[in-house]
PDB file of C-alpha atoms and ligand atoms in Angstrom:
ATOM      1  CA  UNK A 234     -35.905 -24.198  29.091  1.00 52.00           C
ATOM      2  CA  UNK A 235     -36.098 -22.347  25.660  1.00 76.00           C
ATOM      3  CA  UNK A 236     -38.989 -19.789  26.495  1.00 87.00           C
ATOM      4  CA  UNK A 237     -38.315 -16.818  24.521  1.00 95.00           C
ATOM      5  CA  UNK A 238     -35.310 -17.967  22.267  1.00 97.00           C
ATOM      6  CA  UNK A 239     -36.245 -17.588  18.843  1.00 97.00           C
ATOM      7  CA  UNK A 240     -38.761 -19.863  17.260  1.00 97.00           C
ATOM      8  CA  UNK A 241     -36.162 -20.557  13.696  1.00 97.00           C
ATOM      9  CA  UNK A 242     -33.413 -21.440  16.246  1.00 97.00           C
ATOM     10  CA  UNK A 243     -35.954 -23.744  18.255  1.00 96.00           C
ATOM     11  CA  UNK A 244     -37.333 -25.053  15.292  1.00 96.00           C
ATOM     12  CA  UNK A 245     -34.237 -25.652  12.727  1.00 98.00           C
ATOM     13  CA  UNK A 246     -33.631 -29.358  12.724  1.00 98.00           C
ATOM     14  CA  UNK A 247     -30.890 -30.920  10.819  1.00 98.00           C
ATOM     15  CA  UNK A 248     -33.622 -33.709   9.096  1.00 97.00           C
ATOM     16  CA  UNK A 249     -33.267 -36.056   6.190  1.00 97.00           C
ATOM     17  CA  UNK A 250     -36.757 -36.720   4.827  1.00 96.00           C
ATOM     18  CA  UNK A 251     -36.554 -34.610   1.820  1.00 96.00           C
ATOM     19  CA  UNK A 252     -38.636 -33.921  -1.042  1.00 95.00           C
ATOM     20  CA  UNK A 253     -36.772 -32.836  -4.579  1.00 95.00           C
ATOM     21  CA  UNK A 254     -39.162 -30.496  -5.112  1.00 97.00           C
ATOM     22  CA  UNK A 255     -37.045 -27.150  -6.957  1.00 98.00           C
ATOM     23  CA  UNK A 256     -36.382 -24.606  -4.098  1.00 98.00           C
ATOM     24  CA  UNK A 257     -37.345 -20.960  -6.007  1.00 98.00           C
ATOM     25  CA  UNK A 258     -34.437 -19.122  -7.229  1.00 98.00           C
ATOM     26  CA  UNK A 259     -35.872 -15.954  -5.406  1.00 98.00           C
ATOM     27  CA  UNK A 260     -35.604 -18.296  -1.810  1.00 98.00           C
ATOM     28  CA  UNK A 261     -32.160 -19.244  -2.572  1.00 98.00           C
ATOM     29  CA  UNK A 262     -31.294 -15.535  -3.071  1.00 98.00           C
ATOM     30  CA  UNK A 263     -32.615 -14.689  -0.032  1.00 98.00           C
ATOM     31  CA  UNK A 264     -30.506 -17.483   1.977  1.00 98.00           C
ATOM     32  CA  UNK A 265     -27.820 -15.862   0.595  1.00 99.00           C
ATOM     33  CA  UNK A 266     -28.673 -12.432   1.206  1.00 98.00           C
ATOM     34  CA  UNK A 267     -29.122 -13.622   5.303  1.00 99.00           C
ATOM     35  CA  UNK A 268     -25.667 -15.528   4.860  1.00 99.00           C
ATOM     36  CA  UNK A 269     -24.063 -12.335   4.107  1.00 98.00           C
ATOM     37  CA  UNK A 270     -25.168 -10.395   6.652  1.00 98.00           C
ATOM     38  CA  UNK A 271     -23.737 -12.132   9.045  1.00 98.00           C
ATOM     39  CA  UNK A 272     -20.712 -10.495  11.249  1.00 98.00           C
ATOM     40  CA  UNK A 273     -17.425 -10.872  10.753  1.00 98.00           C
ATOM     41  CA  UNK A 274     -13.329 -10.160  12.155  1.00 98.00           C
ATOM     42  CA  UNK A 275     -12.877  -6.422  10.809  1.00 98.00           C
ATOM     43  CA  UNK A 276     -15.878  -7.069   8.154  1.00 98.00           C
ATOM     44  CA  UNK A 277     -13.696  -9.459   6.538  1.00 98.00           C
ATOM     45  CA  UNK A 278     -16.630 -11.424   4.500  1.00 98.00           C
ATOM     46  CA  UNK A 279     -14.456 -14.152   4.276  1.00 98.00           C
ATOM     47  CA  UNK A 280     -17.230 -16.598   2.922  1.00 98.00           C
ATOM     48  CA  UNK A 281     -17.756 -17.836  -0.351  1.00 99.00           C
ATOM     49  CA  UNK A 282     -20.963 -20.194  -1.289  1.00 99.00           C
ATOM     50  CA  UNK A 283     -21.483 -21.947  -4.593  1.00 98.00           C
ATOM     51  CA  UNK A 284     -25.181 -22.636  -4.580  1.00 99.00           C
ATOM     52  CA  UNK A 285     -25.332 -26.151  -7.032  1.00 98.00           C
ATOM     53  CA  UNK A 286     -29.004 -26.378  -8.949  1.00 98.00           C
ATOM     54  CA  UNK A 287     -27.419 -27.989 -11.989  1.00 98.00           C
ATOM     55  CA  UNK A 288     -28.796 -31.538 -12.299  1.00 98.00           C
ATOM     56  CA  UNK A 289     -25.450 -33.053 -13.231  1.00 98.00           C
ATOM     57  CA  UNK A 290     -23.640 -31.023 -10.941  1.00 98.00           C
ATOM     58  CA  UNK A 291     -25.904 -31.780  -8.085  1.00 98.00           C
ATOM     59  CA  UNK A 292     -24.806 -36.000  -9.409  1.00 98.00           C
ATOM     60  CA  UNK A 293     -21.339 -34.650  -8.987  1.00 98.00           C
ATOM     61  CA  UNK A 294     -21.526 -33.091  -5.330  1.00 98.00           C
ATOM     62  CA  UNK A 295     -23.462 -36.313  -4.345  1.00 98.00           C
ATOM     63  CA  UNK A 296     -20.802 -38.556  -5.648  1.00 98.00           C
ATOM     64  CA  UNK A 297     -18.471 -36.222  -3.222  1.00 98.00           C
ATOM     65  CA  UNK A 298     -20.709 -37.359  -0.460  1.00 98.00           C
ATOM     66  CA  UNK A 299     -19.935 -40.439   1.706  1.00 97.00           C
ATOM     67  CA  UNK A 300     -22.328 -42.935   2.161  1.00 95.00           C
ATOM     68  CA  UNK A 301     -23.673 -42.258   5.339  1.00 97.00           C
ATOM     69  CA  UNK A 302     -25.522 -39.099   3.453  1.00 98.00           C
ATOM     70  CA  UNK A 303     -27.140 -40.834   0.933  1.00 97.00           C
ATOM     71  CA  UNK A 304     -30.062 -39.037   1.949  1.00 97.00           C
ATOM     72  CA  UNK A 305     -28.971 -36.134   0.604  1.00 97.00           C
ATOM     73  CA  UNK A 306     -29.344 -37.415  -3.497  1.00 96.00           C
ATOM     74  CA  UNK A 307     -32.539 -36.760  -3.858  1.00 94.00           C
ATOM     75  CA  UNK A 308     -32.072 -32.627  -2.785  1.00 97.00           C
ATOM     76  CA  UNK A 309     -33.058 -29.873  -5.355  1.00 98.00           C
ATOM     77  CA  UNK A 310     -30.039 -28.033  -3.923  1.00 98.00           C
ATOM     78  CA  UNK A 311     -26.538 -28.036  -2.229  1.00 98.00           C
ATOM     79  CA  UNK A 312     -24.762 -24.527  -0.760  1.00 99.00           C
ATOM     80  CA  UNK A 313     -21.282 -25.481  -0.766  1.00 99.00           C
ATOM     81  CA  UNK A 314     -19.331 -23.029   2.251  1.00 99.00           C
ATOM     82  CA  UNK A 315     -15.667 -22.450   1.407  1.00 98.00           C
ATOM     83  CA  UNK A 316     -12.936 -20.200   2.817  1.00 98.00           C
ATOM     84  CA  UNK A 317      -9.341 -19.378   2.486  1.00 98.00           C
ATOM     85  CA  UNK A 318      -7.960 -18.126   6.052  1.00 98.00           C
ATOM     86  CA  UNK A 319      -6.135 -15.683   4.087  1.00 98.00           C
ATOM     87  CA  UNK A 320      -9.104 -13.617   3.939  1.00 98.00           C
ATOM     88  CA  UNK A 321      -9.975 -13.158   7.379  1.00 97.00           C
ATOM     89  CA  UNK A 322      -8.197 -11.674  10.862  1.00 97.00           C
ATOM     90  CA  UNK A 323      -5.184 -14.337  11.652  1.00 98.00           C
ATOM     91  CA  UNK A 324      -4.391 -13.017  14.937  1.00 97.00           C
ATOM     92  CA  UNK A 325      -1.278 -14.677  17.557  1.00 94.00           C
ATOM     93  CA  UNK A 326      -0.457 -17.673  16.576  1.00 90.00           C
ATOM     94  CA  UNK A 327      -3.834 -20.002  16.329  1.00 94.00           C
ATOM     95  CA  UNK A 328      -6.593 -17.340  16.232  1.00 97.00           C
ATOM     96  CA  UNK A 329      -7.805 -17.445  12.254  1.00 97.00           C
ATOM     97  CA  UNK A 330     -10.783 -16.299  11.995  1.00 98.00           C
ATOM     98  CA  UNK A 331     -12.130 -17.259   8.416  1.00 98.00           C
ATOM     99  CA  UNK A 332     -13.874 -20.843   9.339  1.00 98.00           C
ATOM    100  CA  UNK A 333     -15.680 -19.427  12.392  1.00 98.00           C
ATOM    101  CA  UNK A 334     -16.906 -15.994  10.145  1.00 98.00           C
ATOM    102  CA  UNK A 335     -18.093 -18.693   7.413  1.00 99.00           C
ATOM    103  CA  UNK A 336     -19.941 -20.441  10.393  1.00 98.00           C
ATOM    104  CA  UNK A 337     -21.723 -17.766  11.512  1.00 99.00           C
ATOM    105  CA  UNK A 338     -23.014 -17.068   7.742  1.00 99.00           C
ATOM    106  CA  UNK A 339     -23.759 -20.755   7.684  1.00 99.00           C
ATOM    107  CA  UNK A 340     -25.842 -20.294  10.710  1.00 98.00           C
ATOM    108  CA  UNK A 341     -27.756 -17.145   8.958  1.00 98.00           C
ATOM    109  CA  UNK A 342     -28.543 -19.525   5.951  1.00 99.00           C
ATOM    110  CA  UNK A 343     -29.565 -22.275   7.657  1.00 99.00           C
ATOM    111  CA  UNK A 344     -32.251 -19.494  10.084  1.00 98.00           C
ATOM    112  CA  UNK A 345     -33.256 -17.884   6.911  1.00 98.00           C
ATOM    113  CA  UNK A 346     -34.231 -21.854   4.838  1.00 99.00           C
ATOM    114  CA  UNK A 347     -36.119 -22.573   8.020  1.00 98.00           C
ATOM    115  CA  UNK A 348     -37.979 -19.457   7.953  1.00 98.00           C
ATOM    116  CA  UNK A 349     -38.810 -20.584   4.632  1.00 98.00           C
ATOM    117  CA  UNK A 350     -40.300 -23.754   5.335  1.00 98.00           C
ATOM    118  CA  UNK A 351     -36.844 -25.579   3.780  1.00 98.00           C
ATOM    119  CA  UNK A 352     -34.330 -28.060   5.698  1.00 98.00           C
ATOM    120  CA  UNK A 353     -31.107 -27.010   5.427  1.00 98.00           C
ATOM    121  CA  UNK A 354     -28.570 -29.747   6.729  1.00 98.00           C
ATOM    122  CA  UNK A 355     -25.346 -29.289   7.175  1.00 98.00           C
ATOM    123  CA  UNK A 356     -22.826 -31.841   6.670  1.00 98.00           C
ATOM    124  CA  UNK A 357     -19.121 -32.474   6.733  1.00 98.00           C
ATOM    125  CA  UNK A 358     -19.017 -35.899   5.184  1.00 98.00           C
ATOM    126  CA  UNK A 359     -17.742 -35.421   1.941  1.00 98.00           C
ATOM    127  CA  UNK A 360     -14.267 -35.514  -0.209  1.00 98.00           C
ATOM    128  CA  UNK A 361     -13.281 -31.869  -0.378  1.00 98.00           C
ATOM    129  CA  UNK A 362     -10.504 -32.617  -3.359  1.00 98.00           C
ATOM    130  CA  UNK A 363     -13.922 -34.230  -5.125  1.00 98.00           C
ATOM    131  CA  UNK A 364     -15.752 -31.515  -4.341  1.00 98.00           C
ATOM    132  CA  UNK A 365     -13.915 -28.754  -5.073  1.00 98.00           C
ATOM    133  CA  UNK A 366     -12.815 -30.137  -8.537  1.00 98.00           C
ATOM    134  CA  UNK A 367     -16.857 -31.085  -9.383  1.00 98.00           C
ATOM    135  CA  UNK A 368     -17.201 -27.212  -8.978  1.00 98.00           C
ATOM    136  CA  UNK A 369     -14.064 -25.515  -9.905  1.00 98.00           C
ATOM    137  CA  UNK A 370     -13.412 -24.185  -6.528  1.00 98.00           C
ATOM    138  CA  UNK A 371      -9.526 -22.720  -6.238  1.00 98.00           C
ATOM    139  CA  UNK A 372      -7.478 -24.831  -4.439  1.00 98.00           C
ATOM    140  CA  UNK A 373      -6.346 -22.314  -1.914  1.00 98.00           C
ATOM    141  CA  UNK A 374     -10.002 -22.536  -0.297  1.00 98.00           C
ATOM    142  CA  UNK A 375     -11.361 -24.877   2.103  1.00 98.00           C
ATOM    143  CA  UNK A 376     -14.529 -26.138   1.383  1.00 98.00           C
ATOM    144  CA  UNK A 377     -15.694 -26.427   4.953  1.00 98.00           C
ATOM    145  CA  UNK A 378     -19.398 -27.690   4.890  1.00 98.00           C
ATOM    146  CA  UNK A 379     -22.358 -28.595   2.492  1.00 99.00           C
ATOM    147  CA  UNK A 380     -25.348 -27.069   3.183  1.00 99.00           C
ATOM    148  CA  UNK A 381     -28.084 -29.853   1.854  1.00 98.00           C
ATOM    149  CA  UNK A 382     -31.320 -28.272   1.175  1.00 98.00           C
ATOM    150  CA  UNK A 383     -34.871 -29.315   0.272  1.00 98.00           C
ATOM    151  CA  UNK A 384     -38.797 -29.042   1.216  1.00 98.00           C
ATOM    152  CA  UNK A 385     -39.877 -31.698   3.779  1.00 97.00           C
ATOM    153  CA  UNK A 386     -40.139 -34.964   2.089  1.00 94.00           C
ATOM    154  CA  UNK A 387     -41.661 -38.609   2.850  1.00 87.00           C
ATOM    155  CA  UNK A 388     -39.207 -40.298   4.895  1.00 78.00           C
ATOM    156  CA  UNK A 389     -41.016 -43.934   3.985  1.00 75.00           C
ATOM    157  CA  UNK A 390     -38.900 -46.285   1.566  1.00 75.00           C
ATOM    158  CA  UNK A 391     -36.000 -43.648   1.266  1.00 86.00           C
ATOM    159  CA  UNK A 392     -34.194 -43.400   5.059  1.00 94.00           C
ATOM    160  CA  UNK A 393     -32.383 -46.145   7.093  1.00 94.00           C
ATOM    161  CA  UNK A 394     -34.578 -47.102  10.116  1.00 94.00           C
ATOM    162  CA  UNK A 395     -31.600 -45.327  12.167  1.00 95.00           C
ATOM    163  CA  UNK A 396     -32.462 -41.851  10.468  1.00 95.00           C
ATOM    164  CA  UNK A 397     -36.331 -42.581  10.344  1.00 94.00           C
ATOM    165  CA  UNK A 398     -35.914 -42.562  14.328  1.00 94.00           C
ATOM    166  CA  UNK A 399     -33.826 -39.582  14.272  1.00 95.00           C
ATOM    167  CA  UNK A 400     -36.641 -37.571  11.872  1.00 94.00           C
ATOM    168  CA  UNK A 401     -38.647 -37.687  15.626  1.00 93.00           C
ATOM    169  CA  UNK A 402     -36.419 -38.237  17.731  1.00 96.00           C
ATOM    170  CA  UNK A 403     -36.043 -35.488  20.549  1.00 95.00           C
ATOM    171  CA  UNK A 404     -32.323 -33.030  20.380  1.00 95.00           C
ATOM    172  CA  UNK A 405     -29.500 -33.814  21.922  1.00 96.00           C
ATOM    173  CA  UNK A 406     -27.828 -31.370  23.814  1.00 97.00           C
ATOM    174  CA  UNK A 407     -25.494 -31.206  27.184  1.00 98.00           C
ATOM    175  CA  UNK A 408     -27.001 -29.162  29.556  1.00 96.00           C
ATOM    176  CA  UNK A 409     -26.310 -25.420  29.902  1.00 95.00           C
ATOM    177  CA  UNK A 410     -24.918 -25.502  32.632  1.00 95.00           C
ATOM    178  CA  UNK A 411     -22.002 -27.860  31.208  1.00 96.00           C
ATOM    179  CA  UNK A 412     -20.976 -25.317  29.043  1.00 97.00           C
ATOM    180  CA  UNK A 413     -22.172 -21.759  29.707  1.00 97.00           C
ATOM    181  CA  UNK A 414     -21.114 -20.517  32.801  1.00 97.00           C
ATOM    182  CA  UNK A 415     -21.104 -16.825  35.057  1.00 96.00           C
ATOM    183  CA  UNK A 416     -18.237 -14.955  36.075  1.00 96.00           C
ATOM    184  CA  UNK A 417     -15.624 -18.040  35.857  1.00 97.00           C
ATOM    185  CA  UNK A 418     -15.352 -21.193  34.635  1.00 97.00           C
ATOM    186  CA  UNK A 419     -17.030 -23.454  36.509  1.00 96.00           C
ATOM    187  CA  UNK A 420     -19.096 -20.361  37.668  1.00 96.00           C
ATOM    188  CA  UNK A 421     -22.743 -20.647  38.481  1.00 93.00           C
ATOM    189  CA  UNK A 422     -25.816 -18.480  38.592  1.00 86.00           C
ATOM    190  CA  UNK A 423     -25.630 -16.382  41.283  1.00 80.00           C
ATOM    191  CA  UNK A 424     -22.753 -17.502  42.855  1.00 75.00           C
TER     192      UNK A 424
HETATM  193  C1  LIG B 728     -20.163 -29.143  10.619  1.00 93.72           C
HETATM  194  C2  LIG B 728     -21.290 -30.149  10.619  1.00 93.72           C
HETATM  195  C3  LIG B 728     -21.116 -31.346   9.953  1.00 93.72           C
HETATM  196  C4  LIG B 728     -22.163 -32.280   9.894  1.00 93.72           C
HETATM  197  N1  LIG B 728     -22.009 -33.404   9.102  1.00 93.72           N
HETATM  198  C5  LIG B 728     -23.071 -34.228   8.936  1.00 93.72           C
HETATM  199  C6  LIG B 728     -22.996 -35.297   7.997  1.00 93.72           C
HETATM  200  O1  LIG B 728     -21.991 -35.503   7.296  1.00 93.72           O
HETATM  201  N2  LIG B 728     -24.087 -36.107   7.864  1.00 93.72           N
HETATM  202  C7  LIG B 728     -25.241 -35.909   8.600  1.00 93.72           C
HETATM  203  O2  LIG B 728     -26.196 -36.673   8.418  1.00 93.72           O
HETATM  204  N3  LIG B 728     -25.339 -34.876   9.482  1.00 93.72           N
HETATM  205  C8  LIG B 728     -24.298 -34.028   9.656  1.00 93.72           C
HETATM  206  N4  LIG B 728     -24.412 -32.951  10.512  1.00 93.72           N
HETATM  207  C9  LIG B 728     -25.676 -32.716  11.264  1.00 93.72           C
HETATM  208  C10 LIG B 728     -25.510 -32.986  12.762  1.00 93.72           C
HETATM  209  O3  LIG B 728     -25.417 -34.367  12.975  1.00 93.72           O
HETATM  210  C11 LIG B 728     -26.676 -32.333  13.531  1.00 93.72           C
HETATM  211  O4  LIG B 728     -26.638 -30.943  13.347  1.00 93.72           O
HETATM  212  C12 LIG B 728     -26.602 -32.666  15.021  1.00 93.72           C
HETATM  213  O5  LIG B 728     -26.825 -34.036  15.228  1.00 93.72           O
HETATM  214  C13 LIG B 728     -27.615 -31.876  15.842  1.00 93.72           C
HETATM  215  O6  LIG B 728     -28.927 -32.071  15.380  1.00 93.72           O
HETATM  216  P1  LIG B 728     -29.856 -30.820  15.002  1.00 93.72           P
HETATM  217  O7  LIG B 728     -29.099 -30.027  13.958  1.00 93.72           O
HETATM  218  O8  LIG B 728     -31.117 -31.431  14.417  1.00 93.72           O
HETATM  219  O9  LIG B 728     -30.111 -30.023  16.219  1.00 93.72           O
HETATM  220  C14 LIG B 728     -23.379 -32.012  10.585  1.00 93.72           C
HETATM  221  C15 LIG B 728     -23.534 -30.803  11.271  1.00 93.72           C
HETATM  222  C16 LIG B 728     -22.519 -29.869  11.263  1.00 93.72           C
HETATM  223  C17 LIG B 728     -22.746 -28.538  11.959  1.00 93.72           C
END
């Protein structure tokens, strides 16, 4: 089924076994280099990242977290992905285009860490007020997604059972078919 897609996109997992071992400044430069290359609504570039190496900062963007990702203490480094739709295309009445730009950059970092050899996890459970005021991030920007990165770690004594099963455990996906289709909706190959 994925023959010939790209071995990063086949390979990127969003895992939890991390190791704290210091990601190289020249790495992290490089994820954001890829981030920024990434296309956008009239080349808009409507991302901003904070990348967050300080040790007390790092305490602070954890303490954002909710529990479910307490996991992601023991990480070297957090990319913290904020927008303002101000910045991007805002066409008719619901099309802003800011948060999906800022996706696709997100996408480019998280190719370019596992390239590297580094997981790069993105999550959503946090408390963007929290957040935004640990790093001095304007309040007219959303801070859309943490990007949670580290070298593969031992998973033994630091994951719930749950996420020790989900280190191995195979993806989940609907199938193609349910949501990539030919010619219409519905439509199938060759029809
Ligand atoms: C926007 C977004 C928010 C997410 N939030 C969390 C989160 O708060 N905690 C977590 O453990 N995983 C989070 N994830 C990871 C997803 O659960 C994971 O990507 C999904 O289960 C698919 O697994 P895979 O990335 O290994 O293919 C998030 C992923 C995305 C894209």
């Amino acid at each position: 089924m994925i023959d010939g897609v790209l071995p990063e996109i086949v390979s990127r997992r969003a895992l939890r076994a991390l190791s704290d071992r210091e990601i190289p400044n020249e790495v992290l430069v490089r994820l954001a280099q890829a981030a920024t290359l990434a296309p956008s609504c009239y080349n808009s570039q409507p991302w901003r990242f904070v990348f967050v190496t300080s040790r007390e900062l790092r305490r602070r963007v954890h303490d954002a977290t909710i529990g479910g990702n307490y996991w992601a203490e023991r990480a070297p480094c957090y990319v913290v992905a904020a927008t303002d739709l101000e910045l991007d295309c805002r066409l008719d009445l619901e099309r802003d285009y800011a948060l999906f730009d800022t996706g696709l950059a997100v996408q480019n970092l998280l190719l370019q860490a596992t390239r590297e050899g580094v997981i790069a996890h993105p999550i959503a459970g946090f408390d963007e007020a929290a957040l935004k005021r640990a790093l001095e991030i304007p309040e007219r920007y959303i801070a859309i997604a943490v990007v949670v990165l580290g070298y593969p770690g031992d998973e033994n004594g630091h994951l719930s059972a749950a996420h020790r099963r989900a280190e191995k455990a195979p993806r989940e996906r609907h199938a193609v078919s349910e949501v990539a289709w030919f010619n219409r909706w519905g439509g199938t190959e060759g029809e």
